[in-house]
Short mmCIF file of C-alpha atoms and ligand atoms in Angstrom, two decimals:
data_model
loop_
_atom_site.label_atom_id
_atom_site.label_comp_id
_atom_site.label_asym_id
_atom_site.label_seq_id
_atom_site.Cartn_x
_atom_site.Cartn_y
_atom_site.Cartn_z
CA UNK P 78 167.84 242.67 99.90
CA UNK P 79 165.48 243.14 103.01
CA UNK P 80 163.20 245.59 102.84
CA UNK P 81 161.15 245.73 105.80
CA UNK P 82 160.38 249.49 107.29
CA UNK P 83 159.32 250.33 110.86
CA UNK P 84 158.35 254.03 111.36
CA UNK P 85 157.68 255.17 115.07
CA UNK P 86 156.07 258.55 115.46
CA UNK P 87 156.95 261.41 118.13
CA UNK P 88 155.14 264.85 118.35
CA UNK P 89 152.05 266.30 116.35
CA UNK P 90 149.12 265.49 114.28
CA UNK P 91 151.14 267.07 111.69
CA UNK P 92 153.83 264.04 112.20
CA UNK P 93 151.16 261.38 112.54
CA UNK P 94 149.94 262.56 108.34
CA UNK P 95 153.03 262.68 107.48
CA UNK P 96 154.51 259.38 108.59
CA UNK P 97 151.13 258.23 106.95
CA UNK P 98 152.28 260.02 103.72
CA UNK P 99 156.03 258.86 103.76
CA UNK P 100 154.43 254.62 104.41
CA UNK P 101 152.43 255.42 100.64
CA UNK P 102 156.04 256.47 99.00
CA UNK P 103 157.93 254.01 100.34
CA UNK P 104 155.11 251.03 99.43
CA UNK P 105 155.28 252.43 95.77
CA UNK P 106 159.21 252.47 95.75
CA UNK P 107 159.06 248.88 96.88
CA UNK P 108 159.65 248.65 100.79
CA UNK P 109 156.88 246.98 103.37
CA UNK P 110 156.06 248.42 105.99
CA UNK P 111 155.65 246.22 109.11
CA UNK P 112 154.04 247.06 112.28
CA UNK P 113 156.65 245.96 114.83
CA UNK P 114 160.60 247.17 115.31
CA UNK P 115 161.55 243.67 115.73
CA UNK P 116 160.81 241.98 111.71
CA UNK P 117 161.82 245.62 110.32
CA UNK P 118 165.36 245.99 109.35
CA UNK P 119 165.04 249.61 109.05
CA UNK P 120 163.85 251.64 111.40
CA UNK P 121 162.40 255.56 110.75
CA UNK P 122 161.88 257.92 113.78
CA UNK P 123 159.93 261.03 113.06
CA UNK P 124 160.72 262.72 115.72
CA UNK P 125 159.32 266.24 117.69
CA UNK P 126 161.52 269.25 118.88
CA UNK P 127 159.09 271.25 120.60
CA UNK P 128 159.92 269.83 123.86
CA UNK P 129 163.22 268.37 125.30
CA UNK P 130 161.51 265.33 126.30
CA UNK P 131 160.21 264.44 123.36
CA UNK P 132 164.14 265.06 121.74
CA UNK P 133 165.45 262.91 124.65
CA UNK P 134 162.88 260.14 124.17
CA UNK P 135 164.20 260.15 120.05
CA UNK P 136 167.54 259.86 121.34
CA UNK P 137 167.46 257.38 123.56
CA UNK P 138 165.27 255.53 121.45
CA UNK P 139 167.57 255.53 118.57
CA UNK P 140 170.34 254.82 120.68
CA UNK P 141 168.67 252.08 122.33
CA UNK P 142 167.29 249.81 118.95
CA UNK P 143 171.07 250.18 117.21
CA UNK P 144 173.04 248.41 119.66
CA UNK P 145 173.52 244.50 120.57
CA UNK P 146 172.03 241.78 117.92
CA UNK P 147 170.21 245.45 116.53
CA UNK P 148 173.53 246.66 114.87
CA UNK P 149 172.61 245.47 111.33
CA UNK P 150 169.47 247.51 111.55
CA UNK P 151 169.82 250.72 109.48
CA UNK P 152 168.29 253.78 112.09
CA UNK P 153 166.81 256.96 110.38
CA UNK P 154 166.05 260.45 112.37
CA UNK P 155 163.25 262.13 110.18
CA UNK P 156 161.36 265.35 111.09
CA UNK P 157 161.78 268.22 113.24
CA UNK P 158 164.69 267.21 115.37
CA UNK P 159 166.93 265.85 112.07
CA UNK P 160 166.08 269.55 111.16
CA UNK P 161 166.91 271.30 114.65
CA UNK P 162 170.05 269.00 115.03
CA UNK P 163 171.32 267.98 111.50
CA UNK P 164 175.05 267.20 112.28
CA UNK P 165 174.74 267.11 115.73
CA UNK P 166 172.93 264.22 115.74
CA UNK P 167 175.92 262.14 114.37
CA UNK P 168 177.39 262.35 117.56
CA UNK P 169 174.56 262.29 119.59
CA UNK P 170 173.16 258.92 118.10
CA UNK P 171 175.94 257.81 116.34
CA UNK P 172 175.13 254.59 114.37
CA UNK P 173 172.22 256.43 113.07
CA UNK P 174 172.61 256.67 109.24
CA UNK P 175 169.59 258.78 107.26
CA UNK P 176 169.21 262.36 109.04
CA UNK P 177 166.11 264.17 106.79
CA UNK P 178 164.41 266.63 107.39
CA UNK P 179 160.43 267.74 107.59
CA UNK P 180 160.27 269.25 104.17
CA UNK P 181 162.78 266.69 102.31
CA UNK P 182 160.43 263.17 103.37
CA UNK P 183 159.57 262.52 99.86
CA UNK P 184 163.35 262.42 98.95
CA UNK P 185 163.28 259.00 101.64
CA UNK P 186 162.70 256.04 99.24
CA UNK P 187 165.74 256.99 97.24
CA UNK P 188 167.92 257.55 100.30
CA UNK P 189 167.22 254.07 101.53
CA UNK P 190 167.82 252.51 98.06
CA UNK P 191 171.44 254.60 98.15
CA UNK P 192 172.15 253.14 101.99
CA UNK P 193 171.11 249.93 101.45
CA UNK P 194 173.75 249.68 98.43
CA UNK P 195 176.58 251.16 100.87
CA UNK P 196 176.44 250.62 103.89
CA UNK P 197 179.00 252.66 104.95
CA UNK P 198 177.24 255.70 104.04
CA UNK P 199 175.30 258.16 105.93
CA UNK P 200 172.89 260.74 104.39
CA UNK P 201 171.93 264.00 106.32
CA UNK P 202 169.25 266.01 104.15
CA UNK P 203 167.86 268.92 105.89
CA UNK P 204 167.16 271.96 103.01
CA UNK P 205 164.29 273.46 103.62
CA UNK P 206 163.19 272.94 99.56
CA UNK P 207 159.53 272.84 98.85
CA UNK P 208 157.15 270.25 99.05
CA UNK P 209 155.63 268.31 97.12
CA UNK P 210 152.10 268.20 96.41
CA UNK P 211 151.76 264.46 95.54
CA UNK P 212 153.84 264.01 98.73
CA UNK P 213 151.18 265.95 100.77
CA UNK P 214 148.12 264.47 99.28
CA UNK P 215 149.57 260.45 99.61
CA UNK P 216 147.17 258.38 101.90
CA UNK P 217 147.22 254.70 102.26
CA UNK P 218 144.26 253.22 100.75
CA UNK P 219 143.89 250.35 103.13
CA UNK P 220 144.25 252.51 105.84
CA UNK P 221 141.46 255.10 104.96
CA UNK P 222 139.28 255.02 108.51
CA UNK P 223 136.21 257.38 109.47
CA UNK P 224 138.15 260.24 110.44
CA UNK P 225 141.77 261.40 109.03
CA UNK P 226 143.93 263.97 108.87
CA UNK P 227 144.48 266.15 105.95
CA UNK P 228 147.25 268.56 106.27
CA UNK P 229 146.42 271.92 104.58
CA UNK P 230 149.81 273.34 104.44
CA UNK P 231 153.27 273.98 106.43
CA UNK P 232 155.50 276.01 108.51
CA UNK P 233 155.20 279.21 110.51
CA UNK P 234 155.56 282.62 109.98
CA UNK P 235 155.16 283.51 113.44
CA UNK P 236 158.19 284.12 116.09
CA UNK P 237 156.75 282.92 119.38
CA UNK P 238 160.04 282.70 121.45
CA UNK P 239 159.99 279.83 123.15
CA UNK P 240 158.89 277.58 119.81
CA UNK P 241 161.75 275.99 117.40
CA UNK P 242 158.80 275.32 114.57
CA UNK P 243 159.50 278.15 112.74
CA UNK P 244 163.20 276.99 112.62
CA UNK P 245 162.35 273.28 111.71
CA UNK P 246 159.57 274.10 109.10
CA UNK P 247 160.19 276.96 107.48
CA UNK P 248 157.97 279.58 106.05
CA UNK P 249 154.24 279.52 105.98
CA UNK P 250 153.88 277.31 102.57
CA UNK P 251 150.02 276.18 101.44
CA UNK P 252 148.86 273.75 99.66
CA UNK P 253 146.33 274.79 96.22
CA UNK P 254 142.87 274.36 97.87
CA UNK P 255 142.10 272.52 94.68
CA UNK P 256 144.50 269.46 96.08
CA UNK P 257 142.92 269.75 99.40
CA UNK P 258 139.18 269.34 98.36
CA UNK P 259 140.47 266.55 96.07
CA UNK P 260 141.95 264.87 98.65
CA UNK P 261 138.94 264.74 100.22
CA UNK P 262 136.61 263.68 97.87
CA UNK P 263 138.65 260.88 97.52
CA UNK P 264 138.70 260.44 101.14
CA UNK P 265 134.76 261.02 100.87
CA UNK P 266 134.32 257.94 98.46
CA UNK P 267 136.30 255.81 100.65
CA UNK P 268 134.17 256.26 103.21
CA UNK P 269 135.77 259.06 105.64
CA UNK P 270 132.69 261.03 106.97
CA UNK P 271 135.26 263.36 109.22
CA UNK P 272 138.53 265.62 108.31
CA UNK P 273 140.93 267.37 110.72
CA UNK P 274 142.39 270.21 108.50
CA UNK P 275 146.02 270.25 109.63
CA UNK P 276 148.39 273.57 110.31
CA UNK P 277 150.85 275.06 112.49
CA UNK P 278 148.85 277.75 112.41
CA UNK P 279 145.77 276.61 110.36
CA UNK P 280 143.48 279.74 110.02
CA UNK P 281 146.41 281.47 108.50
CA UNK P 282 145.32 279.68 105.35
CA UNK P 283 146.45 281.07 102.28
CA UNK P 284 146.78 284.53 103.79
CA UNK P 285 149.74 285.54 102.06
CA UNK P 286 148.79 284.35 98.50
CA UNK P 287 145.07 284.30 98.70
CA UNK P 288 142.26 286.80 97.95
CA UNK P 289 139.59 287.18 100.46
CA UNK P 290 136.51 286.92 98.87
CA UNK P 291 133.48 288.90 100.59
CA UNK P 292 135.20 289.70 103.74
CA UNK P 293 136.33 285.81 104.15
CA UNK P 294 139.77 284.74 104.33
CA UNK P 295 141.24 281.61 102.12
CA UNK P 296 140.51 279.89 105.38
CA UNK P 297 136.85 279.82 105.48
CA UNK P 298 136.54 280.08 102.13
CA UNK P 299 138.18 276.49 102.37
CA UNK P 300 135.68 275.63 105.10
CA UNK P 301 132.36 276.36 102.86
CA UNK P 302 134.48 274.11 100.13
CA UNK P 303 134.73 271.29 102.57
CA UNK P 304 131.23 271.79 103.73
CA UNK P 305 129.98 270.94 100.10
CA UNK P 306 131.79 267.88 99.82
CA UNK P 307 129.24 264.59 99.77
CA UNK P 308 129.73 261.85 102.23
CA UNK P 309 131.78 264.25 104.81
CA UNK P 310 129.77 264.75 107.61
CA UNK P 311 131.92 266.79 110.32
CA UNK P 312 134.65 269.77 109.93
CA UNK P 313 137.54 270.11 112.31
CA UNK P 314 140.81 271.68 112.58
CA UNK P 315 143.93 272.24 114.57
CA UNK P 316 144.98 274.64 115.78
CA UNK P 317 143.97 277.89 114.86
CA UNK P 318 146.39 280.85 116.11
CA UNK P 319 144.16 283.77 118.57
CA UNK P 320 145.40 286.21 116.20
CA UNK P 321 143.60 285.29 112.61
CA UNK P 322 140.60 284.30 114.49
CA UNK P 323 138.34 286.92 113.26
CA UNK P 324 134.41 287.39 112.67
CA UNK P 325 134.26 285.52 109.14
CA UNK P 326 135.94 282.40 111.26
CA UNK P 327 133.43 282.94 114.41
CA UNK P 328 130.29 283.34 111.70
CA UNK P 329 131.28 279.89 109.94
CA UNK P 330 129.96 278.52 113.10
CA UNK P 331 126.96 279.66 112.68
CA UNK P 332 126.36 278.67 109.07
CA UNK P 333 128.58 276.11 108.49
CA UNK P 334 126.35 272.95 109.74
CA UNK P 335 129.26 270.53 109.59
CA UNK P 336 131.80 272.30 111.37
CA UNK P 337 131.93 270.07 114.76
CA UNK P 338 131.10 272.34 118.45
CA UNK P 339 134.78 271.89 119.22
CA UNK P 340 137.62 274.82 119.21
CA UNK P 341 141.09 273.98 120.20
CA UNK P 342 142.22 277.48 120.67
CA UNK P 343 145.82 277.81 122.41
CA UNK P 344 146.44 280.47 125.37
CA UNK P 345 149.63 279.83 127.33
CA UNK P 346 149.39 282.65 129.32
CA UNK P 347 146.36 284.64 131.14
CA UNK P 348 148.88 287.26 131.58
CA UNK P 349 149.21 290.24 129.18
CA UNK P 350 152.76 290.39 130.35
CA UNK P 351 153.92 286.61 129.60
CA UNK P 352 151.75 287.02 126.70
CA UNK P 353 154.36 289.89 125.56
CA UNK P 354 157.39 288.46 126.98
CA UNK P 355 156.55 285.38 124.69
CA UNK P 356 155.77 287.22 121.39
CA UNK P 357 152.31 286.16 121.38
CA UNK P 358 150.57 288.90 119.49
CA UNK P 359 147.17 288.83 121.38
CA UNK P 360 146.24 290.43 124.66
CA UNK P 361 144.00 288.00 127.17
CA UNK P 362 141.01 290.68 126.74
CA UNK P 363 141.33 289.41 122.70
CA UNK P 364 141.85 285.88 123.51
CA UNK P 365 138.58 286.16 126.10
CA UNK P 366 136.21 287.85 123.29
CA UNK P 367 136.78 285.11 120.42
CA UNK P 368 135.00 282.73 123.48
CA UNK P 369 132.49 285.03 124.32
CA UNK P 370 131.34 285.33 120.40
CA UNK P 371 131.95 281.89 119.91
CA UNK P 372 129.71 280.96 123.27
CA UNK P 373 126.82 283.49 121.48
CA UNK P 374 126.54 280.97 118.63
CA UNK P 375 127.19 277.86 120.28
CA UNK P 376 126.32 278.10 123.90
CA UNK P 377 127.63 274.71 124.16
CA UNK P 378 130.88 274.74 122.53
CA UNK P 379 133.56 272.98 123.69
CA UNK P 380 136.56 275.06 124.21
CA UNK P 381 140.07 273.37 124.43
CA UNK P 382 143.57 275.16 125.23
CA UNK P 383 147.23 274.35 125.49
CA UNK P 384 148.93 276.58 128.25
CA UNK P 385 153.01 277.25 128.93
CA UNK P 386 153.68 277.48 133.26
CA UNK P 387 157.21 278.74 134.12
CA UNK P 388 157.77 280.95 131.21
CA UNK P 389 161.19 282.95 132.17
CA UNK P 390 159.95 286.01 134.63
CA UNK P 391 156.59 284.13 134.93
CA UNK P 392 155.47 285.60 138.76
CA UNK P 393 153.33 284.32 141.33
CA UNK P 394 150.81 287.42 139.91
CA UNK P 395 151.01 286.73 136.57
CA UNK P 396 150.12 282.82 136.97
CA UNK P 397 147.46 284.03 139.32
CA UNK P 398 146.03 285.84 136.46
CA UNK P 399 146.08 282.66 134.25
CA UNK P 400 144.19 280.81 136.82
CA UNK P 401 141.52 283.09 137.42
CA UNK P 402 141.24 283.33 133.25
CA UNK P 403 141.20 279.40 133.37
CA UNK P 404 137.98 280.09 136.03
CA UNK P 405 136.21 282.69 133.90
CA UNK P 406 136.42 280.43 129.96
CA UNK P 407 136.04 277.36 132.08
CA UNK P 408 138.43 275.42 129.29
CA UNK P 409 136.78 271.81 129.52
CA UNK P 410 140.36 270.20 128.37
CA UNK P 411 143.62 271.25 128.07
CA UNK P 412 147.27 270.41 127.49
CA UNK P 413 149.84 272.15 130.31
CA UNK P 414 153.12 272.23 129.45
CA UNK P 415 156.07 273.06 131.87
CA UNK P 416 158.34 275.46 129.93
CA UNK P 417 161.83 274.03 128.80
CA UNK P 418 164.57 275.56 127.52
CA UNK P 419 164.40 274.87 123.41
CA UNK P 420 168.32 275.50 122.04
CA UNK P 421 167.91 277.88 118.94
CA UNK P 422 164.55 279.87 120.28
CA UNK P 423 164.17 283.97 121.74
CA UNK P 424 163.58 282.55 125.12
CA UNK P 425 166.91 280.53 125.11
CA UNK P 426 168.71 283.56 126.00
CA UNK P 427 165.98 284.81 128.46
CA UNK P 428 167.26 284.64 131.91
CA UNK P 429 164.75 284.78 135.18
CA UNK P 430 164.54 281.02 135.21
CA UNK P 431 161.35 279.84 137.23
CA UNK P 432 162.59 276.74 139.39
CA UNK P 433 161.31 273.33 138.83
CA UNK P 434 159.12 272.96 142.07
CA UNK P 435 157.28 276.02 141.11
CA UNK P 436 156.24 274.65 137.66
CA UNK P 437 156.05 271.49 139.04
CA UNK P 438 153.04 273.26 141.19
CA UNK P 439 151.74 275.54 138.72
CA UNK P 440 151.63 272.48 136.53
CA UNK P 441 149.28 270.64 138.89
CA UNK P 442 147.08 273.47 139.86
CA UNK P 443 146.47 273.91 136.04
CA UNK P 444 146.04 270.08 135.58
CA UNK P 445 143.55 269.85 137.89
CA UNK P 446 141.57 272.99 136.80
CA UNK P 447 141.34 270.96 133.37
CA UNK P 448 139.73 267.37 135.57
CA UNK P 449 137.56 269.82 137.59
CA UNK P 450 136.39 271.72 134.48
CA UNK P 451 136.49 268.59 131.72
CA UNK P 452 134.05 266.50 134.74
CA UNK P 453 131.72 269.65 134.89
CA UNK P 454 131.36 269.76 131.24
CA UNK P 455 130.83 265.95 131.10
CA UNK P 456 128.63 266.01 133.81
CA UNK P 457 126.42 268.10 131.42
CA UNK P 458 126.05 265.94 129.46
CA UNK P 459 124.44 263.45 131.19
CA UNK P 460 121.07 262.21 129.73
CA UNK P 461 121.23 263.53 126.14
CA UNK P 462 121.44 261.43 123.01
CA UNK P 463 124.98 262.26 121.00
CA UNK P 464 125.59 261.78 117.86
CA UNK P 465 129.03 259.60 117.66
CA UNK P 466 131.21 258.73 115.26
CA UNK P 467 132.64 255.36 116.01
CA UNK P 468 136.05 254.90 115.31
CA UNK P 469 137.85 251.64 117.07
CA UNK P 470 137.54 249.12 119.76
CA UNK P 471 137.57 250.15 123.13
CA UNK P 472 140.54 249.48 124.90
CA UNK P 473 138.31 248.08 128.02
CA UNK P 474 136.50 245.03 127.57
CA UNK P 475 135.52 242.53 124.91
CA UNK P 476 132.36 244.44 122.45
CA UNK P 477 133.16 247.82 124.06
CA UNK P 478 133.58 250.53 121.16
CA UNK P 479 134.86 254.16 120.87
CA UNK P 480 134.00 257.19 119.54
CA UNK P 481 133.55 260.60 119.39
CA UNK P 482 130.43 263.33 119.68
CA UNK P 483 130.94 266.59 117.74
CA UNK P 484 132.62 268.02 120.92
CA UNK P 485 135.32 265.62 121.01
CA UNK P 486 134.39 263.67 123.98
CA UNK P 487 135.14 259.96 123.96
CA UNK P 488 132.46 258.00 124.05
CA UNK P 489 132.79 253.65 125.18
CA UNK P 490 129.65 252.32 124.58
CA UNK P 491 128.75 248.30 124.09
CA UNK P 492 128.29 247.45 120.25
CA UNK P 493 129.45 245.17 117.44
CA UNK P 494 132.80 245.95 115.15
CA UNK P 495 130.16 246.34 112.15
CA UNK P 496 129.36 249.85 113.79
CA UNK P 497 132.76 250.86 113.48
CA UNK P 498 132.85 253.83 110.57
CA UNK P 499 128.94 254.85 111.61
CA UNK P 500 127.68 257.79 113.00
CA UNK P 501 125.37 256.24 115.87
CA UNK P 502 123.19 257.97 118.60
CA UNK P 503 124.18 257.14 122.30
CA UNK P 504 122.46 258.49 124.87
CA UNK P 505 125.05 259.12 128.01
CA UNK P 506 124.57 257.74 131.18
CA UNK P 507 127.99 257.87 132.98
CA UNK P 508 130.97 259.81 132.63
CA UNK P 509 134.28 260.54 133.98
CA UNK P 510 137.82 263.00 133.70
CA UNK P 511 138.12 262.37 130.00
CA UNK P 512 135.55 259.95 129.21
CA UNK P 513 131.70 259.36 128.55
CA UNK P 514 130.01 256.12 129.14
CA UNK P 515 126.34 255.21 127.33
CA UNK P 516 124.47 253.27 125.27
CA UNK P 517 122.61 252.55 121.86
CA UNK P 518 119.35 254.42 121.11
S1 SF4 S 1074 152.40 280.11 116.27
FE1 SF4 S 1074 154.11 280.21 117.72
S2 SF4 S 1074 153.88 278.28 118.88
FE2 SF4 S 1074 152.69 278.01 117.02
S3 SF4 S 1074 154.09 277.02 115.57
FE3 SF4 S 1074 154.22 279.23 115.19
S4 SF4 S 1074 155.94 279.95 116.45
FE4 SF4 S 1074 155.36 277.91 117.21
#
């Protein structure tokens, strides 16, 4: 019996570990994974429902690889959409057979034996259940590079209306920091010198179950763990929530010497108002001192955002006051997202629908705030030596690497694929929207 598994990844970082995690299980229960739809005979998408796009694009997809001389191939929707949809899915992508949800992955393996014996069956699986730890931990050990992901626990207790996540994932669940440091050891002694610690909301860490311990919540506490552990070199993490950001978190900068100059800090709104209207629990003035502290420790920092235009109600004022907050942080990159309707969230019943030109134009404005302030930022760059951690080949150019300085600026410098997994020096020379250009020093 064939064997052969292609998984294709929509959404988060969050989906990117765990598609790594489900390729470990179903290696060990005896299925290959191959890197191309076309020599897989079963095909997994993990798909993303924060946006309709990314749902349509899942669709389609799945729609599109089980017709014509594709028939045979047995189609699986994993992740947040199987969760959002469940049932609904059977119609809209009909010859798709395995429906599971994010917190059922692990039960995969055995779902695929069961289809593969009948293949008249289909399998929807979307409990919420709990998950488990072994599952969380898996990484494949061929695939260990310089810098991974290591996801630090789940869902969201948090009811921002426009956002199905606390609908697709549950609860806040963490996982025992003893798994997590473990994790990275092993990580450590396979040569990963960088971890991204991985949440929906990742600086709630642990604060439901968790003591704090000398004013410091589970989070940092988890930080100064990392920060001990041999061989890792840089601390990141994505992405923190405005509301838990508090003084023990802005202090780690300061002491903690390998958390990277990089905060990925999300906004979507300058405007008190849209702020409220979307159940954000933070007012700008909040949002506007966690820079200002953060800026008195590390002038330098690099300060990144992800921003909502055309929230319901969202007036010509009130995106004003978003771009004159963009001017005053000066966020050097950024994600803009137009707003969509998500079926299931508050803002689904929200009427005051802002017409599609207008985001279309607030998008833009915002878009090229981000080029005008990301060039600034790289421009400032110019003529110091960076340390970077080289990761890959560049995609320009025969001998052109990649890699990234503690900010999180790309880096394409010339060099030879033994560099690949060092941390370098590179002084910078050129840059551009998103990129830095230099050399070897
Ligand atoms: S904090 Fe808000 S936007 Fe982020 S995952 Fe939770 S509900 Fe969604």
């Amino acid at each position: 019996m064939e064997k052969r598994v292609y998984i294709r990844t929509y959404g988060c970082q969050m989906n990117e570990r765990e598609s790594e995690s489900l390729s470990v299980i179903l290696r060990n229960g005896g299925y290959e994974m191959v890197s191309s739809e076309h020599s897989a005979n079963i095909i997994l998408l993990n798909t993303c429902s924060v946006r309709e796009q990314a749902e349509a694009k899942a669709i389609g997809k799945s729609n599109l690889i089980s017709r014509g001389k594709n028939r045979e191939k047995l189609v699986g929707i994993l992740g947040c959409m199987a969760q959002n949809l469940g049932e609904i899915l059977c119609k809209k992508s009909p010859n798709t057979r395995l429906i599971v949800g994010p917190n059922r992955t692990e039960k995969i393996p055995t779902y695929l034996d069961q289809l593969l014996r009948d293949k008249n069956r289909r399998i929807i699986d979307i409990e919420m259940g709990s998950i488990d730890r072994d599952f969380a931990a898996a990484h494949d050990e061929k695939k260990i590079k310089a810098s991974m992901f290591v996801s630090i626990m789940r869902g969201c207790n948090m009811h921002c209306a426009y956002c199905i996540v606390p609908k697709t994932r549950g609860p806040e669940w963490y996982r025992p920091m003893e798994d997590i440091i473990h994790e990275i050891q092993w990580l450590a002694e396979r040569g990963t010198k960088e971890v991204t610690l991985l949440g929906q909301i990742v600086n709630n860490y642990g604060i439901q179950q968790m003591p704090f311990m000398d004013k410091k919540s589970p989070f940092v506490q988890l930080l100064e763990k990392v920060q001990e552990i041999d061989g890792i070199c840089r601390i990141r993490f994505l992405s923190p929530h405005p509301k838990g950001f508090k003084f023990d978190l802005i202090d780690a900068y300061g002491k903690l010497s390998k958390l990277c100059p990089h905060v990925h800090l999300p906004l979507q709104s300058g405007s008190d108002r849209i702020l409220k209207a979307m159940r954000r629990p933070y007012k700008v003035e909040q949002f506007s001192s966690i820079i200002t502290a953060l800026r008195e420790i590390i002038p330098t920092i690099s300060i990144s955002t992800d921003m909502i235009v055309g929230f319901p109600g969202e007036t010509e004022d009130d995106f004003r006051a978003t771009c004159e907050l963009f001017d005053e942080i000066k966020f050097d990159m950024g994600f803009i997202f137009k707003y969509s309707i998500r079926p299931g969230t508050i803002a689904e019943q929200f009427d005051d629908h802002i017409p599609q030109e207008a985001k279309e134009m607030r998008n833009q404005i915002l878009l090229q705030k981000v080029e005008y302030y990301s060039r600034q930022y790289n421009e400032s760059m110019i003529g110091k030596v960076k340390e970077v951690l080289v990761e890959s080949h560049a995609k320009r150019g025969e001998q052109q690497l990649e890699g990234y300085t503690p900010e999180h600026k790309k880096v394409i410098f010339s060099g030879t694929e033994d560099l690949i997994g060092q941390l370098i020096n590179i002084k910078i020379e050129q840059y551009g929207a998103s990129t830095l250009f230099g050399k070897r020093v």
